[in-house]
Short mmCIF file of C-alpha atoms in Angstrom, two decimals:
data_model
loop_
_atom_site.label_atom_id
_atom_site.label_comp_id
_atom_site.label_asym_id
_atom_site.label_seq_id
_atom_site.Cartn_x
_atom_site.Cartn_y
_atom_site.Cartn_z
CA UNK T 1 166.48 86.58 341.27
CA UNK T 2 164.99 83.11 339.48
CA UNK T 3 162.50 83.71 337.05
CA UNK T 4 158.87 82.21 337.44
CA UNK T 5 157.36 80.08 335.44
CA UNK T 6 153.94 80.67 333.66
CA UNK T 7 151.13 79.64 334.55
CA UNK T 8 149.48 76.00 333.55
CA UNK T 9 148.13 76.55 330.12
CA UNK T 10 144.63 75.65 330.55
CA UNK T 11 144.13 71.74 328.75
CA UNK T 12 142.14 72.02 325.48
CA UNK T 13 139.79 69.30 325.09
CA UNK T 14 140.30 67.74 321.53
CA UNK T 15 138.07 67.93 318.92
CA UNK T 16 137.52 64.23 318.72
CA UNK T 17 136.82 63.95 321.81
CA UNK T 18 134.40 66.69 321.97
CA UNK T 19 132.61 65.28 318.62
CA UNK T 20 132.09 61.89 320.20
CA UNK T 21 130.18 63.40 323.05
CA UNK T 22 127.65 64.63 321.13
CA UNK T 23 128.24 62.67 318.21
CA UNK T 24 124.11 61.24 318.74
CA UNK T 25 122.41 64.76 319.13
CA UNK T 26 124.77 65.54 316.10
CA UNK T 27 123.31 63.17 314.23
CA UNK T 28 119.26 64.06 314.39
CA UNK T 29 120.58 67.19 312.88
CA UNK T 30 119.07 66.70 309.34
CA UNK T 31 119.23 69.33 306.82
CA UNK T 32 115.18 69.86 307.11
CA UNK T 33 115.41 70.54 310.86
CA UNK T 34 114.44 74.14 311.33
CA UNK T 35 116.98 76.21 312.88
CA UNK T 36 117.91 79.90 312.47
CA UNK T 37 119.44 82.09 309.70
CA UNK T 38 123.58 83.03 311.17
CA UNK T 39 123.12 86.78 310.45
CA UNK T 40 126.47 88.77 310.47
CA UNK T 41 127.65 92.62 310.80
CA UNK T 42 124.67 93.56 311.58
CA UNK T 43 123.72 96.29 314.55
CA UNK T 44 123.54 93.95 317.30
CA UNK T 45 126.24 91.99 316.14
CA UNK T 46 128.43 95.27 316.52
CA UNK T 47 126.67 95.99 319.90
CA UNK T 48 128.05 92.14 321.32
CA UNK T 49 131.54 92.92 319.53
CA UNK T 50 131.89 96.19 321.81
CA UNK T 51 131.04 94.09 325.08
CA UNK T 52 133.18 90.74 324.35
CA UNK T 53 136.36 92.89 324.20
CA UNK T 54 138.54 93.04 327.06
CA UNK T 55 140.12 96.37 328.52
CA UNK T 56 143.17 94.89 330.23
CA UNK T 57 144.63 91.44 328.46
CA UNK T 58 148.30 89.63 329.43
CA UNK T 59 149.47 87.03 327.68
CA UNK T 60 153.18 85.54 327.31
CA UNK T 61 153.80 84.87 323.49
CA UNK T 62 155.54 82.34 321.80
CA UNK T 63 158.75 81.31 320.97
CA UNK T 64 158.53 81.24 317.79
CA UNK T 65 160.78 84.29 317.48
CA UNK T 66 164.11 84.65 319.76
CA UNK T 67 163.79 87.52 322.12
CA UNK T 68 167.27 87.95 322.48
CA UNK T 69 167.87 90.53 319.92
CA UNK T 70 170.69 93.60 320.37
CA UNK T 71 169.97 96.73 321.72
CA UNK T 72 171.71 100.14 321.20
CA UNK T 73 171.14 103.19 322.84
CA UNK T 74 172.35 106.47 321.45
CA UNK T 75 174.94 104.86 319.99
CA UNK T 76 175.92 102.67 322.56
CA UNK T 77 175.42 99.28 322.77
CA UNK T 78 173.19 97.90 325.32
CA UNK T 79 173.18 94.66 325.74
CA UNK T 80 170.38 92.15 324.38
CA UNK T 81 166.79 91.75 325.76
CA UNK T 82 167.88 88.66 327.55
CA UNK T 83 171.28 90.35 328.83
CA UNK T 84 170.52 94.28 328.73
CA UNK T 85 173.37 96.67 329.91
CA UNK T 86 171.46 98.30 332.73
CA UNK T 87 174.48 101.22 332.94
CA UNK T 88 173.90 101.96 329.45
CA UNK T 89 170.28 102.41 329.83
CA UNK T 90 170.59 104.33 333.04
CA UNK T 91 173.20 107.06 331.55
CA UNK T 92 171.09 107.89 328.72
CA UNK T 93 168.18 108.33 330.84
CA UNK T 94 166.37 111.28 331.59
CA UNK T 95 163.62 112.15 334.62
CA UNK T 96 160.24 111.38 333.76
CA UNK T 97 157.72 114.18 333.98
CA UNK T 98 153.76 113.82 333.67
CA UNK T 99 151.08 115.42 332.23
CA UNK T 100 148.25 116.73 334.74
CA UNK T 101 145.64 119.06 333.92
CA UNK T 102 147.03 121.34 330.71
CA UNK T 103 150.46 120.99 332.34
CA UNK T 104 153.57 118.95 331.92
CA UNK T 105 155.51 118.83 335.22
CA UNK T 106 157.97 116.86 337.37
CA UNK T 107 156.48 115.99 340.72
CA UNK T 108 158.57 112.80 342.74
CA UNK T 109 155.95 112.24 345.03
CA UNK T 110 153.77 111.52 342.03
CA UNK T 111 156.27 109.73 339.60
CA UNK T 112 159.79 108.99 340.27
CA UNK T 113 161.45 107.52 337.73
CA UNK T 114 163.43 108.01 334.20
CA UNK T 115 162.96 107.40 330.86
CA UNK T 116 164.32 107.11 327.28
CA UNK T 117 162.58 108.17 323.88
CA UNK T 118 161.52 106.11 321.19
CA UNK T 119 164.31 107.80 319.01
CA UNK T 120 167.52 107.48 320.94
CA UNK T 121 166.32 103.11 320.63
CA UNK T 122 167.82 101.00 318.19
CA UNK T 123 167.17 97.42 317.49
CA UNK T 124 168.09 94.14 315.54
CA UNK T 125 165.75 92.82 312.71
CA UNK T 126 164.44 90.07 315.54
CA UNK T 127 162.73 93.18 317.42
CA UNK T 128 160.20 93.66 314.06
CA UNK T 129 159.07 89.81 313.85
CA UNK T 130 158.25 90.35 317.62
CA UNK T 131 156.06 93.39 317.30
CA UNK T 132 154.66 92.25 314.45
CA UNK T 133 153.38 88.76 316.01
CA UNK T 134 151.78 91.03 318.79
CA UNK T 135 150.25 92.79 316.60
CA UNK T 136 148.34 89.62 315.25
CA UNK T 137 147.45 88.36 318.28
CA UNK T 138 146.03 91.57 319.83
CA UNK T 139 143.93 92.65 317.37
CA UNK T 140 141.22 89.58 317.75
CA UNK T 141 141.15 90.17 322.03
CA UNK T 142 141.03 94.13 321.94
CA UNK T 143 140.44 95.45 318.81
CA UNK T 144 138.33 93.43 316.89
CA UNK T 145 137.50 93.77 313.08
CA UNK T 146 140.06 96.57 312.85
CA UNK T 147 143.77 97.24 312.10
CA UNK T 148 146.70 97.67 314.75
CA UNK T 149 149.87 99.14 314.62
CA UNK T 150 152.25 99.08 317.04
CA UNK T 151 154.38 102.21 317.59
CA UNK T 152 157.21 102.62 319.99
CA UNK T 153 156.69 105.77 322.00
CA UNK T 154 160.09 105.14 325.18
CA UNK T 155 161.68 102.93 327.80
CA UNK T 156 160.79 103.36 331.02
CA UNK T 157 163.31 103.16 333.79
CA UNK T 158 162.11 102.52 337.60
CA UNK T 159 165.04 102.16 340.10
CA UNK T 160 165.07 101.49 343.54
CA UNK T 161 162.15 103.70 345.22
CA UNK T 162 160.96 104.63 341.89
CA UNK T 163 156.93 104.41 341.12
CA UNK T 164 154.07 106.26 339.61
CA UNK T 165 150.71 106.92 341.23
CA UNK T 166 147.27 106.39 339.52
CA UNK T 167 147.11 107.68 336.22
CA UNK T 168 145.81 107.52 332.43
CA UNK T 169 147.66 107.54 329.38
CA UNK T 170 148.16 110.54 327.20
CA UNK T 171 146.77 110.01 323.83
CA UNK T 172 149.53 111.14 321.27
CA UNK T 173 147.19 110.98 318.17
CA UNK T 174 143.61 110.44 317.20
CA UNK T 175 144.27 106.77 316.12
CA UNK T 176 146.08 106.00 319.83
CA UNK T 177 143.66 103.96 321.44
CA UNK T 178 146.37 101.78 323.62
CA UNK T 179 149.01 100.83 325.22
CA UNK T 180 151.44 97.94 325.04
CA UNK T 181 153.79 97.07 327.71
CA UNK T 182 156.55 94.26 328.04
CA UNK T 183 160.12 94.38 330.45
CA UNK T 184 163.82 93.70 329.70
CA UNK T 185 165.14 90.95 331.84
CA UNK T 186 166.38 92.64 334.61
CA UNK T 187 166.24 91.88 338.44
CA UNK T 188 164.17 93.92 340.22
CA UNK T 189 161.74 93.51 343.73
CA UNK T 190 158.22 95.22 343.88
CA UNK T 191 157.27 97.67 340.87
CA UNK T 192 153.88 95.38 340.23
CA UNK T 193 151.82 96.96 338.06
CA UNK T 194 148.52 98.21 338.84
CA UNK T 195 145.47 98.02 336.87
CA UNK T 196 141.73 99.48 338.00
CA UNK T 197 139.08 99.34 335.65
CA UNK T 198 135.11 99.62 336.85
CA UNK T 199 136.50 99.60 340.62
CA UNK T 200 138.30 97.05 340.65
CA UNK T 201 142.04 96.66 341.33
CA UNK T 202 144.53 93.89 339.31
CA UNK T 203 148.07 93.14 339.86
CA UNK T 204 149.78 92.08 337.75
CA UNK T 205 154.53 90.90 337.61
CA UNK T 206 155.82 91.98 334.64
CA UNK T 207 158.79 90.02 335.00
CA UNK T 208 159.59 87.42 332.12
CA UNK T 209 158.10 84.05 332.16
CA UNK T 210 159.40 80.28 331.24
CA UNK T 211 156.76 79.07 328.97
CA UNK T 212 155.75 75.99 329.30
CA UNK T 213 157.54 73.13 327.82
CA UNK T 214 160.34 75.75 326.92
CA UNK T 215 163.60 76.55 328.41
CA UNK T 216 163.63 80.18 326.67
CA UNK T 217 162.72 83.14 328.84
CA UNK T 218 159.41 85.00 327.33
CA UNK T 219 158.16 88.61 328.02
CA UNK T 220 154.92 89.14 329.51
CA UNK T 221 153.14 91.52 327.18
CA UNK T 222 150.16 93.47 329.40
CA UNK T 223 147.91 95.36 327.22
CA UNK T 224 145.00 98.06 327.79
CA UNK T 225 142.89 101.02 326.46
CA UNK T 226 144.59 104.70 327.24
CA UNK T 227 141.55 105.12 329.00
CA UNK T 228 142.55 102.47 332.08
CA UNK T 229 143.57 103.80 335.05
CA UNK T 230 146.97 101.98 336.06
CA UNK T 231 150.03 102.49 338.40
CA UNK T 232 153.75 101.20 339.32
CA UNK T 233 154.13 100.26 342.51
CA UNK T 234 157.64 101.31 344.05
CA UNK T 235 160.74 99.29 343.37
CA UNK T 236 162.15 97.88 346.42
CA UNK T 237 165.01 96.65 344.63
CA UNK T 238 166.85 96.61 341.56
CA UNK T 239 166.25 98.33 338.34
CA UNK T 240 162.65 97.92 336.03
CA UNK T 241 163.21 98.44 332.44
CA UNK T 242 159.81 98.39 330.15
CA UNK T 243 159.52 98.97 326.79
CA UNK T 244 155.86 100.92 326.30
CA UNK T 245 154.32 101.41 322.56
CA UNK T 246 151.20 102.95 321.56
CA UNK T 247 148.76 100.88 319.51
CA UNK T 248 147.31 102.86 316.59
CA UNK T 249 143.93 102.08 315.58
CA UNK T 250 142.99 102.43 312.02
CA UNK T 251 140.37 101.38 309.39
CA UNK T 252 137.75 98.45 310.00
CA UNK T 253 138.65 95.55 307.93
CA UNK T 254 135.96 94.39 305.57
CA UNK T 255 133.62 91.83 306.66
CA UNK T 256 134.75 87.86 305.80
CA UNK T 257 132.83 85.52 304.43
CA UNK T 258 130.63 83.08 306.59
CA UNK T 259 132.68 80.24 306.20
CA UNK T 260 136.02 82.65 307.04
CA UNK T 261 133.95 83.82 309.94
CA UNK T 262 133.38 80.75 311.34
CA UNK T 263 136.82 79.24 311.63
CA UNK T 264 138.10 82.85 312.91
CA UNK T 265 135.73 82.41 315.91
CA UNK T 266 137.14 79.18 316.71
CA UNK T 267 140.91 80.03 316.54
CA UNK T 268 139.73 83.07 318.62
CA UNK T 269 138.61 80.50 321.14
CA UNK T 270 141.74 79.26 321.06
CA UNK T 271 144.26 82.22 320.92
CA UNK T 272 141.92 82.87 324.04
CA UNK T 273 141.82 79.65 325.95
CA UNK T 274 145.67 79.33 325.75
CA UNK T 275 147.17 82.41 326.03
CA UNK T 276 145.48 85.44 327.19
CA UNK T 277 144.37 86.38 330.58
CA UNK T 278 141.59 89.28 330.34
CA UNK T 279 139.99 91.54 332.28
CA UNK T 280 135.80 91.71 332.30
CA UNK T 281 134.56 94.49 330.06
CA UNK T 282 131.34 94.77 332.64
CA UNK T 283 130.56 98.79 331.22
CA UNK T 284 126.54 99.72 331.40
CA UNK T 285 126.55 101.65 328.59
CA UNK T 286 127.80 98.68 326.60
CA UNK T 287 125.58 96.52 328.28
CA UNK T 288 122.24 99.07 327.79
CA UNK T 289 123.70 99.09 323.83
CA UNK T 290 122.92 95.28 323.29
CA UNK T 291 120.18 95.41 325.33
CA UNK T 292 118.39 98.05 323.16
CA UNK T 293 119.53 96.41 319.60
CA UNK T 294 117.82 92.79 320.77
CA UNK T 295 113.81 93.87 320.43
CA UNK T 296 112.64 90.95 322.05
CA UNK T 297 116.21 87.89 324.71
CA UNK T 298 120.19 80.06 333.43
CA UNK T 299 121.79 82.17 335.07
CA UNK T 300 123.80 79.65 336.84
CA UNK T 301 125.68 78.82 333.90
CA UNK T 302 127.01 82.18 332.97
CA UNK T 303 129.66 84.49 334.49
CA UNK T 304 131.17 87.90 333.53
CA UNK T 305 130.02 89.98 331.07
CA UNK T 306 127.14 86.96 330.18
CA UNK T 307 126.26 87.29 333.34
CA UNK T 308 125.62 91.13 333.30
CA UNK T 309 124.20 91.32 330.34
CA UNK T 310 121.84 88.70 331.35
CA UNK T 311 120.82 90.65 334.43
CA UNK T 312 119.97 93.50 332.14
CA UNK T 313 118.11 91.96 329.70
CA UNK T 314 115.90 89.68 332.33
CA UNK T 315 114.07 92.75 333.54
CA UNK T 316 112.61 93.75 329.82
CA UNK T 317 112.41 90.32 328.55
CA UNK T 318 112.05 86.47 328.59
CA UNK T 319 115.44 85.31 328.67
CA UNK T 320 116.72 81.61 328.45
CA UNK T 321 120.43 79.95 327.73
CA UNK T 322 121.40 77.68 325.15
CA UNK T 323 124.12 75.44 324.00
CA UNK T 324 124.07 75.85 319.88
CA UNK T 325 125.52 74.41 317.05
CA UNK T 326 126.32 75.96 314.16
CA UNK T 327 125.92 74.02 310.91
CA UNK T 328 128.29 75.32 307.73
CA UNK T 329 128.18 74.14 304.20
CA UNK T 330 130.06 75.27 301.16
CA UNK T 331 126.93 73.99 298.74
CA UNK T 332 124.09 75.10 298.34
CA UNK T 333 124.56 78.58 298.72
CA UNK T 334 127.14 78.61 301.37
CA UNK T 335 124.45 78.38 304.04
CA UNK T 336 124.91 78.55 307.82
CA UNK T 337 122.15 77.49 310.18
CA UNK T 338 122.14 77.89 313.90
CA UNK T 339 119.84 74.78 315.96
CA UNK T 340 119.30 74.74 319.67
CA UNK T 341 121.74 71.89 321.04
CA UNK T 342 119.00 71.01 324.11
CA UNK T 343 116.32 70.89 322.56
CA UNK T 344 114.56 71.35 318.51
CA UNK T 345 113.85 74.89 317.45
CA UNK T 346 110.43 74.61 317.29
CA UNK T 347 108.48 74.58 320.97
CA UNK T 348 105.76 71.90 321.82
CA UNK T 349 102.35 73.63 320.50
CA UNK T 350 103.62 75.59 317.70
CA UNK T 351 102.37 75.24 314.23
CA UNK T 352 104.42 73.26 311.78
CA UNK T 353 102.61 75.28 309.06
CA UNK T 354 104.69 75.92 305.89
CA UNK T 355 104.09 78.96 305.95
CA UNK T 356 106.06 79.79 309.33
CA UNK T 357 109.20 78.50 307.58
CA UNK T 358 111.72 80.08 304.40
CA UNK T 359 113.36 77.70 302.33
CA UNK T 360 117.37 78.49 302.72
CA UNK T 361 118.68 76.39 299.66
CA UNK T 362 118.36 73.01 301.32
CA UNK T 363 117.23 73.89 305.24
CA UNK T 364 114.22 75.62 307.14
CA UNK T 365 114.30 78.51 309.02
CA UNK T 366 112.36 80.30 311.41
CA UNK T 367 111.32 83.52 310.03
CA UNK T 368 111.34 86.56 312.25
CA UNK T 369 114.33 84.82 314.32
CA UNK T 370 117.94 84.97 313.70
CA UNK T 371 120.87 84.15 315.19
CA UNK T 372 123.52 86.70 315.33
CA UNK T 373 127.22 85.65 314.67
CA UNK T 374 129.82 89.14 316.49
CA UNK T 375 133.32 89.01 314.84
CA UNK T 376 134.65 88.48 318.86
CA UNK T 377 132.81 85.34 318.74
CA UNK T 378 134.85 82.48 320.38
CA UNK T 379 133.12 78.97 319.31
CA UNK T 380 134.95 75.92 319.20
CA UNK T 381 135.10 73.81 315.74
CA UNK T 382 133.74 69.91 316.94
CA UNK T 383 133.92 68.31 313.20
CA UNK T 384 134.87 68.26 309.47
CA UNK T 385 133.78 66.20 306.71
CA UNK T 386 134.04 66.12 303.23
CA UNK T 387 130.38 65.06 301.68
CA UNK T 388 130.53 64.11 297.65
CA UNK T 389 127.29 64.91 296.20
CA UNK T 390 126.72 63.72 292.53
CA UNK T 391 124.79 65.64 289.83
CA UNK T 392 124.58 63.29 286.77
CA UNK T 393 128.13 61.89 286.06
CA UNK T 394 129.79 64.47 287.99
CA UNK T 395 130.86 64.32 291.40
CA UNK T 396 130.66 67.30 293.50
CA UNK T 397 132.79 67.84 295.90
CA UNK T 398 132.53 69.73 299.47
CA UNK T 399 132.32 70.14 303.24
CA UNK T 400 130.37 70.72 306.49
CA UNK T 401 131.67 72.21 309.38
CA UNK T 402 130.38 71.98 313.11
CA UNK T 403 130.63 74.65 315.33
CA UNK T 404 129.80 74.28 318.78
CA UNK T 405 128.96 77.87 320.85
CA UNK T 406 128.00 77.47 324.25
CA UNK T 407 126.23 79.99 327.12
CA UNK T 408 124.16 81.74 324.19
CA UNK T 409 121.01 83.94 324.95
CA UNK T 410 117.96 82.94 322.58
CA UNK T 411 115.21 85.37 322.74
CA UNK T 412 111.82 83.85 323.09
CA UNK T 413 108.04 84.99 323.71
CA UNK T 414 109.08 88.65 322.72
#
C-alpha cells in the first residue's frame, strides 16, 4: 500500500519581509508613546492559558532522529519500526479487554482486537531520542507551563475486522492526563481513528507520512486529554500496530523572564504554524473563566476559540480587536510595553494629563490598563536590533525586540 505524503507545510512569511510592511508604523513608535504595562502569570493570564490549549493535536515530527530503530518482543526480535515483524507481534499478543462501569470485561462487539504490555517491549537507544523530542514539542500545544513525561503503557494490535467503539481512556495514575499515539509501518485498510470532542467528530489516518522535502517515512503522532472520547474504526484489511503511552503531568515550571517569555511565544507560533494540526478547545466553562477574570473587554477577523470567547464577552462588555506590538528592551529595567498597531493608545478627547500616565523607566503607560501576556501565547518576532547607548566613556550595549500579536481583545469603556 504507498504511503501518503504530508500535507503542504503552511509557508511562513519571513521576518524581513514582515518588518518591511510595517517598517513606517514601526517607526512612530517612540519610547514616550503611551502604551500598556505586558503583565504576566497573573489570573487572567492563567484563565487564556486554559482556553488556547488544544484537546486533540497531530503533528508528524522531524527527522532529526531515525525511526528505524529495533524492536524485540519477549525476547524475540521484531523487526524495526520501518520493517516490523507483524508474526512476532501477533504471537505474543493477547485479546484486549475494556473497562466499563467498575468492570473489566471482554466484549467483541465492543472491542475486537489484541494487545501487548508495556513490559514484554524492548527497544534500541533511537526509541528514547524519539520520545524525548515529543515530549518537547507537546508540552507548549497541550500542556503548557508544566512538565511531561511520556510513559509507555502497550501495543495495540487491530487485524482484519478488528475496532473499538466510543470510549475514554482509563487514567492509570493521578498525574495521567493523556494519551500519545503513533503506528508501526504496516499495511493496513480502514482502522481511522475517531476523535469527538464538544460534538464534533474528526478523522484522522494514522498511517506514516513522507515529510516534506524528505525521503524518510515519519510517524504521525495524534495526541489528546484521557478525557476525549475517541474510537477505531474496523480494519478492512491488513494488520494496525500502534504504540499508545500515557503522558504524565507533573509540577508547573517556574515562570521565565519577560524577555524568555517573549521569544517562547514566538517559537510557539512557529512549532504551531508548521507542524501541528489542533483541535478547537471551544469549552464554556473555560470561556465563562476568562470572561469573569477581565472586569471590564471585529468579529470578522476572528475564528475559533477568539471567536467564542468574543461572543461571550460582547454581551457584558465593549469589546474591540487589535493588531499589537510588543516592544522589549534589555535596558532600562527590562521593560516590555504593549501599543495598539491601528491606532495610538490614547483615544481622541482624552486628557494628556501627567497624571493619567506612570513613568516605566524610559516609557508611559496607561494606568489602570494592562496588557496580559498567557504562556500559550503564539506572537511572531518582526525585528532585532542591537542599540549602543553611551554613559560617559562607556558604551552600553543592548537590544530591542519586536513582537507582533495579532486578533487581540483590548478592553475599553469598562
Amino acid at each position: 500500500m504507498p504511503k501518503r505524503d504530508s500535507p503542504p507545510t503552511p509557508d511562513l512569511e519571513h521576518e524581513l519581509s514582515i518588518f518591511s510592511r510595517v517598517r513606517k508604523r514601526l517607526e512612530t513608535f517612540h519610547s514616550t508613546n503611551k502604551g500598556y504595562e505586558v503583565q504576566r502569570n497573573t489570573d487572567l493570564s492563567s484563565a487564556l492559558d486554559k482556553l488556547a490549549v488544544s484537546p486533540t493535536v497531530s503533528y508528524i515530527p522531524d527527522t532529526l532522529y531515525s525511526y528505524d530503530y529495533n524492536i524485540v518482543v519477549n525476547g524475540d526480535e521484531a523487526g524495526t519500526w520501518l520493517n516490523p515483524d507483524v508474526s512476532v507481534f501477533q504471537k505474543h499478543a493477547i485479546p484486549s479487554p475494556f473497562g466499563r462501569g467498575e468492570e473489566t470485561i471482554m466484549d467483541p462487539s465492543y472491542r475486537h482486537g489484541t494487545e501487548l504490555s508495556a513490559n514484554s517491549l524492548a527497544f534500541s537507544s533511537d526509541y528514547k531520542n524519539i520520545i524525548s523530542s515529543i515530549q518537547e514539542k507537546l508540552a507548549p500545544v497541550m500542556f503548557v507551563g508544566k512538565e511531561i513525561q511520556l510513559k509507555l503503557y502497550k501495543l495495540a494490535v487491530y487485524g482484519t475486522g478488528g475496532h473499538f467503539d466510543w470510549h475514554r481512556d482509563s487514567t492509570h495514575s493521578d498525574a495521567h492526563l493523556g494519551t500519545v499515539l503513533f503506528a508501526l509501518n504496516t499495511e493496513w485498510e480502514g482502522g481511522e481513528l475517531m476523535v469527538r470532542h464538544g460534538g464534533v467528530e474528526t478523522s484522522i489516518d494514522m498511517h506514516p507520512v513522507r515529510p516534506q522535502d524528505s525521503e524518510e517515512l515519519s510517524p504521525l503522532i495524534v495526541a489528546f486529554y484521557t478525557d476525549t472520547e475517541h474510537k477505531v474504526m474496523p480494519v478492512t484489511k491488513g494488520v494496525r500496530l500502534v504504540l499508545q503511552f500515557d503522558v504524565e503531568v507533573f509540577n508547573e515550571l517556574p515562570p521565565d523572564d519577560m524577555e524568555t517569555s517573549l521569544s517562547s511565544a514566538a517559537d510557539r507560533r512557529k512549532l504551531l504554524a508548521s507542524h501541528f494540526r489542533t483541535c478547537l478547545n471551544v469549552d464554556d466553562a473555560l470561556i465563562q473563566g476568562v470572561a469573569d477574570e477581565i472586569g471590564n473587554i471585529k468579529r470578522e477577523y476572528l475564528k475559533g476559540n477568539d471567536l467564542a470567547l468574543f461572543n461571550a464577552l460582547e454581551s457584558r462588555f465593549d469589546v474591540s480587536v487589535n493588531a499589537v506590538l510588543i516592544r522589549f528592551t534589555d535596558f532600562y529595567d527590562y521593560q516590555s510595553i504593549a501599543y495598539s498597531y491601528a491606532s495610538s493608545a490614547m483615544k481622541d478627547g482624552d486628557s494628556e494629563s501627567e497624571d493619567m500616565y506612570a513613568s516605566y523607566g524610559r516609557a508611559q503607560v496607561l494606568e489602570n490598563a494592562s496588557f496580559h501576556l498567557p504562556r500559550a501565547s503564539a506572537i511572531q518576532q518582526i525585528s532585532y536590533q542591537q542599540h549602543i547607548e553611551y554613559i560617559g566613556n562607556e558604551s552600553q550595549f543592548g537590544e530591542a525586540r519586536i513582537f507582533w500579536r495579532g486578533d487581540v481583545c483590548e478592553a475599553e469603556g469598562k
